[in-house]
Tab-separated table of C-alpha atoms in Angstrom:
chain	number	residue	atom	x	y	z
A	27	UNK	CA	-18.603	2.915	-10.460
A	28	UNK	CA	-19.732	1.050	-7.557
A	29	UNK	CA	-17.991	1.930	-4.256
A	30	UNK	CA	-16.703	-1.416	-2.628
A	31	UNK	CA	-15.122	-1.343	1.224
A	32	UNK	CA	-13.775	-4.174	3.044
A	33	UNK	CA	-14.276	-4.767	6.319
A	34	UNK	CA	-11.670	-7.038	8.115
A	35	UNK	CA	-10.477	-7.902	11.829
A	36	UNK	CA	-9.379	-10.771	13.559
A	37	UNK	CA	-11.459	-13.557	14.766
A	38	UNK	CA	-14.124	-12.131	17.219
A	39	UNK	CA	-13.843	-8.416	16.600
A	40	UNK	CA	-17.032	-7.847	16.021
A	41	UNK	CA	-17.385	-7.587	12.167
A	42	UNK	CA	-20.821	-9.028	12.125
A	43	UNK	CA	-22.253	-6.993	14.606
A	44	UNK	CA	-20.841	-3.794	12.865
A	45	UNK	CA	-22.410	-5.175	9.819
A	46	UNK	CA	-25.580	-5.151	11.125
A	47	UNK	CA	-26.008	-2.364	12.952
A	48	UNK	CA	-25.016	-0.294	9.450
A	49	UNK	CA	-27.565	-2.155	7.547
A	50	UNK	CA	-30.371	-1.505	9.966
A	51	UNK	CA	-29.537	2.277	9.229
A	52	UNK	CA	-31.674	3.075	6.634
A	53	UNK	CA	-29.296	5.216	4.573
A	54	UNK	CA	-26.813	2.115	4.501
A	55	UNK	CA	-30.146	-0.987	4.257
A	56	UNK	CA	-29.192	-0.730	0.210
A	57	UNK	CA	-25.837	-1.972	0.442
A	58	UNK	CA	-24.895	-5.262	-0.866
A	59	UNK	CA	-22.944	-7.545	1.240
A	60	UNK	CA	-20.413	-10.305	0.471
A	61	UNK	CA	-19.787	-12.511	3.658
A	62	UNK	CA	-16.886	-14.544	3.643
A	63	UNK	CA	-16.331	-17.256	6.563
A	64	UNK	CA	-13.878	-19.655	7.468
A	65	UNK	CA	-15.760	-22.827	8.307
A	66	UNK	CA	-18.042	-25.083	6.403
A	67	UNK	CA	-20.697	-24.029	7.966
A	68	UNK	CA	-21.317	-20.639	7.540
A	69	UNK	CA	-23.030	-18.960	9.923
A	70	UNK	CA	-22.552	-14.681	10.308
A	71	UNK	CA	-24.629	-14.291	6.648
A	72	UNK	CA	-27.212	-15.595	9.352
A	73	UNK	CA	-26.890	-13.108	11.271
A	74	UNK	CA	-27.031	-10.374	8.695
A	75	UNK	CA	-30.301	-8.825	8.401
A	76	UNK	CA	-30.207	-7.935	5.074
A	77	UNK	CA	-32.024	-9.104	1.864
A	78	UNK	CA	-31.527	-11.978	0.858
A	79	UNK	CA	-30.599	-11.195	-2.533
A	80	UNK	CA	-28.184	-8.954	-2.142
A	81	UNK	CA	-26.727	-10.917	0.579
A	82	UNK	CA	-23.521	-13.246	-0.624
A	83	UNK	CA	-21.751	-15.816	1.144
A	84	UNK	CA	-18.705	-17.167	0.189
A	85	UNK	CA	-17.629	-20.003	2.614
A	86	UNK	CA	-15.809	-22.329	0.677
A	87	UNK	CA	-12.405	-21.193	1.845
A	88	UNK	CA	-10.470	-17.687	3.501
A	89	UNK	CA	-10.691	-15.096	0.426
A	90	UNK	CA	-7.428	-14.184	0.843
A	91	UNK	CA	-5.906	-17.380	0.015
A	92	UNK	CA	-8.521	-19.726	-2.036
A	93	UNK	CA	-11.428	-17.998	-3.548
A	94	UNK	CA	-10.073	-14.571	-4.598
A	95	UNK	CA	-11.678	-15.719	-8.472
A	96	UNK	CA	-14.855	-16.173	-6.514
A	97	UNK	CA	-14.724	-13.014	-4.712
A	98	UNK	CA	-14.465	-11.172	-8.148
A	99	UNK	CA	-17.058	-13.470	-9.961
A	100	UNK	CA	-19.149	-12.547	-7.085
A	101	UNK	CA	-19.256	-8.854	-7.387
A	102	UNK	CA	-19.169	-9.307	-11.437
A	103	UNK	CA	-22.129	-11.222	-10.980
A	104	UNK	CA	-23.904	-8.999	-8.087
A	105	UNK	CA	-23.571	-6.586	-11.113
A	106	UNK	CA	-25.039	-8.080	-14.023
A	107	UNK	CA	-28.082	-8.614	-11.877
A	108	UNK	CA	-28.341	-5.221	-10.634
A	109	UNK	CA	-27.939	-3.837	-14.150
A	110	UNK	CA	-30.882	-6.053	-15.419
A	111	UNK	CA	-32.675	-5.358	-12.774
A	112	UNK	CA	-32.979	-8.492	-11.217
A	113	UNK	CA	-31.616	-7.099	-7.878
A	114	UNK	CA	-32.321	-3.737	-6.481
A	115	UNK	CA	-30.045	-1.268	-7.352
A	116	UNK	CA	-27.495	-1.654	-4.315
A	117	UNK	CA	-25.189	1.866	-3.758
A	118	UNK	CA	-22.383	-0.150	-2.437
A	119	UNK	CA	-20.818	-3.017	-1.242
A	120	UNK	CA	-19.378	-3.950	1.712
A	121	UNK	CA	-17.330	-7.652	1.816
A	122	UNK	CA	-16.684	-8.830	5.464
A	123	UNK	CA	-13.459	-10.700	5.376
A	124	UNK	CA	-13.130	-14.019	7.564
A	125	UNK	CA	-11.322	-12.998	10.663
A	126	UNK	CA	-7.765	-14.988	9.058
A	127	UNK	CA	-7.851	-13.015	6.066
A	128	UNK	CA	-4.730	-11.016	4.922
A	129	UNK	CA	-6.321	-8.010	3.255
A	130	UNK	CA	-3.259	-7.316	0.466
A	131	UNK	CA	-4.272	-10.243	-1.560
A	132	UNK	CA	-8.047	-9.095	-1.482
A	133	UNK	CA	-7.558	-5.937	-2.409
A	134	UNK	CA	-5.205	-6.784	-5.199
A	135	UNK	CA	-7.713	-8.893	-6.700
A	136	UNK	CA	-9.957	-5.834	-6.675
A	137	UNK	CA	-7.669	-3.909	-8.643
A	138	UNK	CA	-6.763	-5.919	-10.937
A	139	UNK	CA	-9.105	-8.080	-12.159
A	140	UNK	CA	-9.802	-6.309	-15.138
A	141	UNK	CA	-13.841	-6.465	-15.352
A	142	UNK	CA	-14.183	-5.413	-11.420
A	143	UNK	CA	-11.794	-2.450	-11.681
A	144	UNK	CA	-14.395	-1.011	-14.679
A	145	UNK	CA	-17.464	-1.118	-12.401
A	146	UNK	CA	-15.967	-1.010	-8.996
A	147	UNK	CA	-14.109	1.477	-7.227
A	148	UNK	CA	-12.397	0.213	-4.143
A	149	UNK	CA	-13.397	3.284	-1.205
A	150	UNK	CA	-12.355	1.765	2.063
A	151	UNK	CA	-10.903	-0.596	4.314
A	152	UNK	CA	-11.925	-0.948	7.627
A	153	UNK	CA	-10.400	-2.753	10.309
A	154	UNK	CA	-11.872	-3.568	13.650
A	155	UNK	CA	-9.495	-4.805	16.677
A	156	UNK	CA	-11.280	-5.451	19.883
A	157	UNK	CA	-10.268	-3.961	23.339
A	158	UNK	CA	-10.153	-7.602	25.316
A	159	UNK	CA	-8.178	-9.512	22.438
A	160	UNK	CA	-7.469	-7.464	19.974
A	161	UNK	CA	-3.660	-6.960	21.421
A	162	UNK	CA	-2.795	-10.362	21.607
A	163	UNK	CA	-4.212	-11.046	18.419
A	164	UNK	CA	-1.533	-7.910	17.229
A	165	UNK	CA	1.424	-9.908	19.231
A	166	UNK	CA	0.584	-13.070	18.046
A	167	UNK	CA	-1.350	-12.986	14.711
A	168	UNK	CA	0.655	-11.682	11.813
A	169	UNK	CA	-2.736	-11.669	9.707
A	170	UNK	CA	-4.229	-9.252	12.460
A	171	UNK	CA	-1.077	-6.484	12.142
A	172	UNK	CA	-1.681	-6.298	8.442
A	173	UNK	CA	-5.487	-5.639	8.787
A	174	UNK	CA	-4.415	-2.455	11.204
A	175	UNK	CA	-1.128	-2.206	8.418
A	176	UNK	CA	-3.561	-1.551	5.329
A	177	UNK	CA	-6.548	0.213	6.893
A	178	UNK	CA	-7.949	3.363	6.210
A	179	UNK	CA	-9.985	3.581	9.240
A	180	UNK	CA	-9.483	1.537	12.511
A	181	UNK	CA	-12.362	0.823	14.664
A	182	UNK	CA	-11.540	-0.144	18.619
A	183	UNK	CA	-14.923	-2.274	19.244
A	184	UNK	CA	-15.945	-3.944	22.576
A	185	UNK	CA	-14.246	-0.611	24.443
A	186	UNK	CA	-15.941	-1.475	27.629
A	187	UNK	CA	-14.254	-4.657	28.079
A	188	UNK	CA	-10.504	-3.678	27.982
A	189	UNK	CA	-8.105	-1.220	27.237
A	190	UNK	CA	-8.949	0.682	24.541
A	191	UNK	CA	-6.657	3.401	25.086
A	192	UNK	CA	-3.834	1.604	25.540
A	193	UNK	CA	-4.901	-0.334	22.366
A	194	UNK	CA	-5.242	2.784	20.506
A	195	UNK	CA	-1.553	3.643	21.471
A	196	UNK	CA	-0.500	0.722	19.903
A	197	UNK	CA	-2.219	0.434	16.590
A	198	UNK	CA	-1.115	4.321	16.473
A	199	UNK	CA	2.313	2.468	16.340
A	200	UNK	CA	1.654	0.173	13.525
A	201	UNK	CA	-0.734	2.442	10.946
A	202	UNK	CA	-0.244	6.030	12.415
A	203	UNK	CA	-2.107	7.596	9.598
A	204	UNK	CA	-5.574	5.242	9.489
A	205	UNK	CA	-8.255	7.493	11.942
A	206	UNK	CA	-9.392	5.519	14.699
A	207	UNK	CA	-12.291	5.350	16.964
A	208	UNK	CA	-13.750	3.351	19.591
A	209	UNK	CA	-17.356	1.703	19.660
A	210	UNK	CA	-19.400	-0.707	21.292
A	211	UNK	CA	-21.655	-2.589	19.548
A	212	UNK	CA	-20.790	-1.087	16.641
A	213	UNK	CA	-22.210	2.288	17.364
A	214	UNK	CA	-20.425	5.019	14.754
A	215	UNK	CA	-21.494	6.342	12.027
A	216	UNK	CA	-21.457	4.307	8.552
A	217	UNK	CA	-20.470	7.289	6.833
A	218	UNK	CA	-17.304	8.256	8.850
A	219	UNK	CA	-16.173	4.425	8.404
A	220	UNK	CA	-16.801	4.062	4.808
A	221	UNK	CA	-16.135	7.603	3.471
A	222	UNK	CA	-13.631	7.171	0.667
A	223	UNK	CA	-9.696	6.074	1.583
A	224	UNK	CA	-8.408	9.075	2.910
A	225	UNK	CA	-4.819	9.208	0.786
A	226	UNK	CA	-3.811	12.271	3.362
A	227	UNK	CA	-0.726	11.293	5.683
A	228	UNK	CA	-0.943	13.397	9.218
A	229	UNK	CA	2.735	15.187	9.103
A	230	UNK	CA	5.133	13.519	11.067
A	231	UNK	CA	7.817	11.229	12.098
A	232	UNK	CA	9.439	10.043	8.404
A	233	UNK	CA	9.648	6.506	9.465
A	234	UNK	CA	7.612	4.015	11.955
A	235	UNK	CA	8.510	0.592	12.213
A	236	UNK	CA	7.053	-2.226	14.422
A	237	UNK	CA	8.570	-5.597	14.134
A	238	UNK	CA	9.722	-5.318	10.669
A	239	UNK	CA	5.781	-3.743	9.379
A	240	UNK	CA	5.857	-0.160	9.280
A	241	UNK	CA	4.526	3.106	7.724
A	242	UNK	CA	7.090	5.744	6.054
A	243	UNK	CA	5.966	8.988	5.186
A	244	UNK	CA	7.253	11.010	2.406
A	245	UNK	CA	6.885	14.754	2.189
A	246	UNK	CA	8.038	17.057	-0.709
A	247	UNK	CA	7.741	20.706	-0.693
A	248	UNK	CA	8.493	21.099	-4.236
A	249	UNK	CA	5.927	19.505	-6.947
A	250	UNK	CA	7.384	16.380	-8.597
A	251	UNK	CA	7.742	15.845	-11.947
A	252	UNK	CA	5.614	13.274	-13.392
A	253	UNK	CA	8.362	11.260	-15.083
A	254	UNK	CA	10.380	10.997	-11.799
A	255	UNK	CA	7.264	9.775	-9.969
A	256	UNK	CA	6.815	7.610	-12.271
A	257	UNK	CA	10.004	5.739	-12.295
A	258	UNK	CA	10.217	6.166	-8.538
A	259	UNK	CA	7.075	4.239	-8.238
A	260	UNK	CA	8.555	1.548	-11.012
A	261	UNK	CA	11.959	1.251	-8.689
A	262	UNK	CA	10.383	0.982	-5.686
A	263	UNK	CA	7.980	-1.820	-7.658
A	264	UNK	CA	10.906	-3.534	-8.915
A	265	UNK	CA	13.642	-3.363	-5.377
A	266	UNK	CA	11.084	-3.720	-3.124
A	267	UNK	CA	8.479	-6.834	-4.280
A	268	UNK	CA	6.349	-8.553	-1.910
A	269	UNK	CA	7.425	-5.639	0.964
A	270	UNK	CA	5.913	-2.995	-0.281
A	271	UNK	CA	2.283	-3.642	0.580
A	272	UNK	CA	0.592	-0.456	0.379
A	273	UNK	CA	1.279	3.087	-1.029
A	274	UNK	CA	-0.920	6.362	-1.042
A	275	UNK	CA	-0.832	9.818	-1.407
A	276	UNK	CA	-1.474	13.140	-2.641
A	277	UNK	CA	1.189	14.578	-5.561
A	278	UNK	CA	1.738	17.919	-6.690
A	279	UNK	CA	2.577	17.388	-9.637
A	280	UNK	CA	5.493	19.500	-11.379
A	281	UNK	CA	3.108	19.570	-14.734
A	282	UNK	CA	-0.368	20.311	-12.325
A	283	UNK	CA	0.737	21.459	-9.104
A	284	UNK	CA	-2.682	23.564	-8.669
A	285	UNK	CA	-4.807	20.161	-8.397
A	286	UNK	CA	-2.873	17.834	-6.319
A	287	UNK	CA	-3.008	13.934	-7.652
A	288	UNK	CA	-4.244	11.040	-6.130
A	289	UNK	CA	-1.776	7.979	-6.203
A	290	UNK	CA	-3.181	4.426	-4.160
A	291	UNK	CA	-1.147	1.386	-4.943
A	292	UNK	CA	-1.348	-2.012	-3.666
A	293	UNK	CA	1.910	-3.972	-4.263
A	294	UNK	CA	3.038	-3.400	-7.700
A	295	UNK	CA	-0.665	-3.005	-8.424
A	296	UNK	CA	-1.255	0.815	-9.075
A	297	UNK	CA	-5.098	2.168	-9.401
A	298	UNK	CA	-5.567	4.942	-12.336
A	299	UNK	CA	-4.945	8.252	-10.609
A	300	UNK	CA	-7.755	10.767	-9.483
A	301	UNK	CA	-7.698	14.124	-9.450
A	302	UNK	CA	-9.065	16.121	-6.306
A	303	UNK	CA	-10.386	19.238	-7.329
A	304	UNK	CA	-8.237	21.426	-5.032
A	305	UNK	CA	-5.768	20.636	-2.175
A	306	UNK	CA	-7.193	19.945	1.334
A	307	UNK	CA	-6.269	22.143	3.823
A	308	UNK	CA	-4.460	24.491	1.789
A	309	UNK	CA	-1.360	22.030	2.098
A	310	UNK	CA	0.069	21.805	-1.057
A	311	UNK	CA	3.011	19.455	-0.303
A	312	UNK	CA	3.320	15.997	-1.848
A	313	UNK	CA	2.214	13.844	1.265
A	314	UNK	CA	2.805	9.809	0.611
A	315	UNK	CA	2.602	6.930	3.060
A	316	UNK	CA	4.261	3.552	1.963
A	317	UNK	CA	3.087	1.114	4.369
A	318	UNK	CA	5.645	-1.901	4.435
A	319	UNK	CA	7.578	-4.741	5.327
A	320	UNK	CA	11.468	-4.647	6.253
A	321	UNK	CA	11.935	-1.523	3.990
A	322	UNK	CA	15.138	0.336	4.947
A	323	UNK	CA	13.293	3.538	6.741
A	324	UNK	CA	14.619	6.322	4.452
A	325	UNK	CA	15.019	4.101	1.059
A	326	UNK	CA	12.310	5.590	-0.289
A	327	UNK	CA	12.919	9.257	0.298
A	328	UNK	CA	16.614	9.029	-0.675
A	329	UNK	CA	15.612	7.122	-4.113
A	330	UNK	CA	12.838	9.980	-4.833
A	331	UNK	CA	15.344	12.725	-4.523
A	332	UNK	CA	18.161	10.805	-6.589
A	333	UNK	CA	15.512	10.350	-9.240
A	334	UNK	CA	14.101	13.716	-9.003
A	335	UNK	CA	17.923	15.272	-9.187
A	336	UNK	CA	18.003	12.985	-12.595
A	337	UNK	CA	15.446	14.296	-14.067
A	338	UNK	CA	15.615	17.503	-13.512
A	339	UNK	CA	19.051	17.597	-14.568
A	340	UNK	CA	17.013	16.094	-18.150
A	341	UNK	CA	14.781	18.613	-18.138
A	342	UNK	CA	17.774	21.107	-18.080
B	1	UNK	CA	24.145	13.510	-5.502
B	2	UNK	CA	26.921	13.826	-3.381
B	3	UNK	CA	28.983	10.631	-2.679
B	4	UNK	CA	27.635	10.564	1.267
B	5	UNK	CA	23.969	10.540	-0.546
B	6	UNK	CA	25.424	7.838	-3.099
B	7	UNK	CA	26.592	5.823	-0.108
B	8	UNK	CA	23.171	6.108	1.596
B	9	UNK	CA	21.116	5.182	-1.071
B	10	UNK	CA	23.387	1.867	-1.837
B	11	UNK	CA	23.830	1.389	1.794
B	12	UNK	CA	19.867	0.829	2.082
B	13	UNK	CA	19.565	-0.769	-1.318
B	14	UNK	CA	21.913	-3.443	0.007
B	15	UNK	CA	19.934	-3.990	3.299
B	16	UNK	CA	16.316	-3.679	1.091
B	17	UNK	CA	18.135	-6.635	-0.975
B	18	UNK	CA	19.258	-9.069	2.105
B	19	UNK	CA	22.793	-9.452	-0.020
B	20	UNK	CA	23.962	-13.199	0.787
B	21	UNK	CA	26.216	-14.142	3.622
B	22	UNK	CA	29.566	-13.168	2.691
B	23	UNK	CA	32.910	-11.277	4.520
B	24	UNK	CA	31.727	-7.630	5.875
B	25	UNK	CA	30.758	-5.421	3.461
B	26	UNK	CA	30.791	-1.607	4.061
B	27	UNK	CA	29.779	0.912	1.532
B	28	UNK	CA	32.590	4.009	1.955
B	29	UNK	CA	32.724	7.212	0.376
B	30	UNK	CA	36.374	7.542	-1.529
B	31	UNK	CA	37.222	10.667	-4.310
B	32	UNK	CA	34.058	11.158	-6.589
B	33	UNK	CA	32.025	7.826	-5.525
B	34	UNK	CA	31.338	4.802	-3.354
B	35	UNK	CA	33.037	1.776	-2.625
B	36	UNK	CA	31.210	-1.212	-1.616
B	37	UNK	CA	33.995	-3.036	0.124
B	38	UNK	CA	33.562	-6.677	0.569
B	39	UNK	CA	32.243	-6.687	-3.092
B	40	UNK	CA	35.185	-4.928	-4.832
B	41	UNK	CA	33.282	-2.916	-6.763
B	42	UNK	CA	32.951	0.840	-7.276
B	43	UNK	CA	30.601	3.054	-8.466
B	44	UNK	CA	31.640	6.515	-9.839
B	45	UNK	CA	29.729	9.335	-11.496
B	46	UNK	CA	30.345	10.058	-15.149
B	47	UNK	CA	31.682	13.091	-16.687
B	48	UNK	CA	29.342	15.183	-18.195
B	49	UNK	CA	30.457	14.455	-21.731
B	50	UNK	CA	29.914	10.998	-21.363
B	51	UNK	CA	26.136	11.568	-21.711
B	52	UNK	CA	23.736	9.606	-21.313
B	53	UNK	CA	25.844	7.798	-19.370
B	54	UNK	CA	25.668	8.787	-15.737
B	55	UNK	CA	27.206	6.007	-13.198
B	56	UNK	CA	30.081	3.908	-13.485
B	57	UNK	CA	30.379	0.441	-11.784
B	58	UNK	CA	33.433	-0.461	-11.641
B	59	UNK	CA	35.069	-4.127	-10.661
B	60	UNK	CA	38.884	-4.789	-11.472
B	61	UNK	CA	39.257	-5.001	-14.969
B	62	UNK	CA	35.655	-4.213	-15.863
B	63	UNK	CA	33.209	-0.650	-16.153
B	64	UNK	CA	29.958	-1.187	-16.658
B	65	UNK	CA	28.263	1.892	-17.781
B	66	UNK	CA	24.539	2.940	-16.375
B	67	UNK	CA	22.435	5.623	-17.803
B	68	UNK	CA	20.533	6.375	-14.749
B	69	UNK	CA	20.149	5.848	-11.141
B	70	UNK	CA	17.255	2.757	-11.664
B	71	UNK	CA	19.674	1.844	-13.500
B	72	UNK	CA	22.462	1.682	-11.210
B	73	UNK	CA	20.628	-0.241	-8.815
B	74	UNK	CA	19.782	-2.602	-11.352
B	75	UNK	CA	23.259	-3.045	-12.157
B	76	UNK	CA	24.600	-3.085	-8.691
B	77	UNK	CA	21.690	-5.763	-7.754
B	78	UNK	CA	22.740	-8.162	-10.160
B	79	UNK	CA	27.189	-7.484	-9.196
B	80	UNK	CA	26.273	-8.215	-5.209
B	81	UNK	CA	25.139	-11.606	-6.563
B	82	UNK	CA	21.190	-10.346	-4.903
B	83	UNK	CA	19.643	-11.457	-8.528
B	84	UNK	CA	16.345	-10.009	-9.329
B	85	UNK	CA	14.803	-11.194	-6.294
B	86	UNK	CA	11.056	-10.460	-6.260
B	87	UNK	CA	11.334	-7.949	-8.612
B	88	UNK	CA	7.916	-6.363	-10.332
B	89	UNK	CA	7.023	-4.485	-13.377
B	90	UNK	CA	4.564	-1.696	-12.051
B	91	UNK	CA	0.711	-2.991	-13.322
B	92	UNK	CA	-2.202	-0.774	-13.380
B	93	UNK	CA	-4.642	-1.818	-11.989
B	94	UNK	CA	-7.855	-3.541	-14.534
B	95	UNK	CA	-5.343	-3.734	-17.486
């Protein structure tokens, strides 16, 4: 499987500039990257100094919204050639997002176009948000509070030229759980930015909501069965629609509590679970972050233990 | 679950659901259930011999049983007049 992260921020946050300062490391230089730009004349695949083969642009529209089939064509197609050995065998790819892109609609093509979701396996999502714009861009730009929403890691660039703590404060507000950092120039290390999604909510408030976005975290001491996480997954599906943008966790499972369960949805999309081999930590509680829109702050927790009641009451 | 957890749960559900304009509603506890007042409808917990049954709603003149608590909310969904909404089948993902 070939690890694919996205990297998305608003217009000017420094995406390019991230990009290649990790490709001139040469532990990341064998990374394929897809470059997508709003404009008809693309010009940040320019910038890139990568090779040109394994360098992609796709300008002929925002990802998000026009060329989704393209985006998965593209990496389908990255693929054939690296399997015949037409292009060097890339570890990863990274896709840079035009600065207007909504990353839900991206990431749902990832998971479910059928072909992609065989080879690929979506690791990260990185967001950057600039000190000097990036919290007007959060006030104004619905497109640039669902990047922080649905990232795994947020990245405060251009620190020198604003606020960055006070812009850490409030992206803490709208995606408590993503780690962030601060970096000019896009000085940090690749491999804190692109480990693998980090499905491990921080313990803490159950609810946080910021003009109708917000992150709920669920917490259950006891493991939960499989069948009621199951249909708690399908209800929430099913009542909540377009809201529900993002879910994650880890489960302890009623049937395999010693291994605790993976669980990453997008939408209604949900990836196959993985298994981590033991629990991080030593924390053995079911930890799962629903990152939404307009969903009634304890909703989810109340249906989980209504459905959890039910089925144990089966089980009886 | 208790009736305050009943009314909780449909209390939300009806706010997740942005119910049409109507006269107030209020979701109250009464003996056993909830009543969602405004709607005239009820919903009630079965007796354990009416298995698999678990939920009653109930409008005048009408009981509509439920088997489960998706279920209710199903049910309930479609009485408040909130339809289906944007409602999803869960899809995993490559299939």
């Amino acid at each position: 499987m070939i690890p694919v992260s996205v990297v998305t921020g608003f217009l000017g946050a420094g995406k390019t500039t991230l990009l290649r300062r990790v490709l001139a490391d040469p532990a990341w230089a064998d990374s394929a990257v897809i470059v997508n730009e709003f404009g008809e004349v693309p010009l940040d695949h320019e910038l890139l100094a990568a090779s040109e083969e394994v360098l992609v642009n796709v300008s002929t529209g925002c990802l998000c919204c026009v060329v989704r089939t393209d985006l998965t064509a593209t990496l389908m197609d990255l693929a054939r050639r690296r399997a015949s050995g037409e292009l060097p065998a890339y570890r990863r790819v990274l896709i840079e997002t035009s600065g207007l892109a909504d990353p839900a609609p991206i990431l749902h093509a990832l998971m479910t176009d059928a072909a992609v979701a065989e080879t690929h396996r979506l690791c990260a999502v990185v967001t950057l948000v600039d000190a000097l714009h990036g919290a007007a861009a959060l006030d104004r730009h619905p497109e640039a509070r669902r990047q922080a929403m649905l990232a795994d890691r947020i990245l405060v660039t251009k620190p020198d030229l604003g606020d960055a703590a006070a812009l850490g404060a409030v992206l803490a507000g709208i995606n408590p759980d993503a780690p962030l950092r601060a970096a000019a120039h896009g000085a940090v290390e690749p491999g804190w930015l692109f480990a693998p999604g980090s499905p491990i909510p921080l313990p803490g408030p159950e609810a946080r909501h910021s003009a109708g976005l917000g992150s709920i975290v669920i917490e259950r001491e006891a493991p939960v069965p499989a069948l009621a996480l199951t249909l708690w997954m399908q209800a929430l599906a099913e009542h909540c629609g377009a809201r529900l943008l993002r879910l994650k966790g880890l489960v302890a499972l009623a049937e395999e509590p010693a291994r605790p369960m993976v669980v990453h949805a997008i939408q209604h999309v949900v990836h196959p679970p993985d298994w981590l081999e033991r629990w991080p930590g030593g924390d053995r509680r079911t930890r799962i972050v629903l990152i939404g829109q307009g969903i009634p702050r304890h909703f989810p927790v109340r249906l989980l233990a209504a459905i959890e009641a039910e089925v144990a009451g089966s089980l009886r | 679950m208790t009736p305050p957890e009943l009314r909780d749960l449909v209390a939300d559900a009806l706010a997740l659901w942005e119910v049409p304009e109507g006269p107030p509603r209020r979701v109250a506890v009464i003996e056993g259930g909830v009543a969602l007042e405004g709607f005239g409808l009820r919903v009630l917990p079965a007796a354990a011999e009416d298995l698999p049954i678990r939920w009653w709603i109930e409008r005048p003149g009408q009981r509509r049983p439920c088997t489960s608590v998706t279920g209710l909310l199903r049910g309930l969904r479609n009485a408040v007049g909130a339809g289906e909404g944007e409602a999803r089948r869960l899809r995993v993902a490559g299939s």
